[in-house]
XYZ file of C-alpha atoms in Angstrom:
131
model
C -129.274 -256.474 38.961
C -128.184 -258.718 41.498
C -123.912 -259.976 40.301
C -124.239 -263.093 39.526
C -121.089 -265.863 39.625
C -119.893 -268.605 38.594
C -119.508 -271.704 40.802
C -116.421 -272.200 42.453
C -116.148 -275.365 44.168
C -114.180 -274.526 47.247
C -112.904 -277.356 50.158
C -114.518 -277.375 53.309
C -110.892 -276.869 54.686
C -109.193 -274.892 51.881
C -111.768 -272.805 52.325
C -110.930 -270.539 55.903
C -107.099 -271.515 55.991
C -105.755 -267.912 56.436
C -106.781 -265.807 59.058
C -109.745 -263.573 57.864
C -110.940 -260.994 59.885
C -114.300 -258.760 59.804
C -113.824 -254.853 58.688
C -114.988 -252.004 61.904
C -117.762 -250.766 60.024
C -116.058 -247.131 61.751
C -112.802 -248.143 58.831
C -114.821 -247.741 55.951
C -112.325 -249.357 53.782
C -114.102 -249.863 50.221
C -113.150 -251.288 47.621
C -112.808 -249.288 44.160
C -114.008 -251.182 41.186
C -113.570 -248.974 37.910
C -116.113 -249.222 36.565
C -116.734 -248.432 31.825
C -116.315 -244.338 30.899
C -113.374 -243.278 34.067
C -115.841 -243.481 37.177
C -115.880 -246.000 39.945
C -118.089 -248.062 42.231
C -117.694 -248.247 46.048
C -117.962 -251.757 47.404
C -117.667 -251.726 51.335
C -115.230 -254.768 52.721
C -117.090 -256.732 55.676
C -113.826 -259.498 55.855
C -110.804 -259.720 54.171
C -108.063 -262.712 54.745
C -104.577 -263.156 51.824
C -106.889 -265.969 50.169
C -109.678 -262.969 49.171
C -112.606 -261.051 50.870
C -115.998 -260.607 51.161
C -118.111 -256.759 49.984
C -121.116 -255.690 50.894
C -123.300 -255.140 47.360
C -126.051 -253.125 46.441
C -128.550 -254.540 43.168
C -126.841 -251.801 40.642
C -123.342 -254.746 40.059
C -123.942 -255.526 36.025
C -125.834 -259.172 36.226
C -123.250 -260.296 34.491
C -120.560 -259.881 36.478
C -118.165 -263.172 37.955
C -115.057 -260.845 37.297
C -113.920 -257.672 39.320
C -110.750 -256.266 37.852
C -108.804 -253.964 38.217
C -110.376 -253.095 42.127
C -108.209 -250.697 44.206
C -108.227 -251.328 48.460
C -106.635 -248.760 50.628
C -105.776 -250.680 54.287
C -105.632 -247.637 56.506
C -101.843 -246.839 57.388
C -100.765 -249.667 54.921
C -101.469 -248.296 51.118
C -103.326 -249.454 48.343
C -103.217 -252.500 46.530
C -104.307 -253.313 43.401
C -105.811 -256.089 42.716
C -108.292 -258.688 40.751
C -111.034 -260.362 42.256
C -112.597 -263.310 41.353
C -117.651 -263.358 41.974
C -117.755 -266.867 44.266
C -120.760 -266.501 45.925
C -123.458 -264.088 46.699
C -125.561 -264.116 49.793
C -128.972 -261.691 50.537
C -128.393 -259.528 53.833
C -131.693 -258.841 55.629
C -131.974 -254.354 54.432
C -131.365 -255.702 51.139
C -128.351 -255.673 50.243
C -125.802 -258.906 49.007
C -122.497 -260.242 50.701
C -120.315 -261.202 47.725
C -117.793 -263.423 48.592
C -114.467 -262.651 45.948
C -111.222 -264.564 46.383
C -107.562 -262.738 44.845
C -106.699 -263.969 41.453
C -103.094 -264.260 40.345
C -102.523 -262.301 43.568
C -98.652 -260.739 43.863
C -95.887 -262.158 46.568
C -95.629 -258.401 47.488
C -99.116 -257.853 47.866
C -100.449 -260.885 49.424
C -97.318 -260.229 52.618
C -98.996 -256.551 53.020
C -102.118 -258.029 53.561
C -101.290 -260.316 55.684
C -99.183 -257.979 58.129
C -102.549 -255.459 57.860
C -103.988 -258.309 59.356
C -101.613 -259.219 61.790
C -101.535 -255.515 63.211
C -105.374 -254.739 63.311
C -105.266 -258.323 65.605
C -102.910 -256.886 67.338
C -104.662 -253.862 67.962
C -108.249 -255.188 68.536
C -106.488 -257.900 71.524
C -104.684 -254.702 73.139
C -108.859 -252.599 73.251
C -109.843 -255.944 74.767
C -110.499 -255.832 78.771
């Protein structure tokens, strides 16, 4: 089923205050959302900022999902972070999947610093690879 989201107002400036990095599909960075019964759902990241993430989801999430709690994201060369996400926006993608825009809920300061450091490191590496 397609996830639903409560409408979360984002002002035009606040939505893009944080530096956002697109995730290269070859990095295969995923958000692992624990499901009842001990299994987990793997949702590939499309982008990341200190404000939140965009995930790529198929139609298998429960229809009432507006919070994704205790999600684990492994950032290469930085380690695991465990976060709670609020679903803010759903956008259909051409291949039939969904872009799920989420904001972090009560992000710990040390987790925010780890994300920021990872984003800056990723940007430096990408700039170094440009011709």
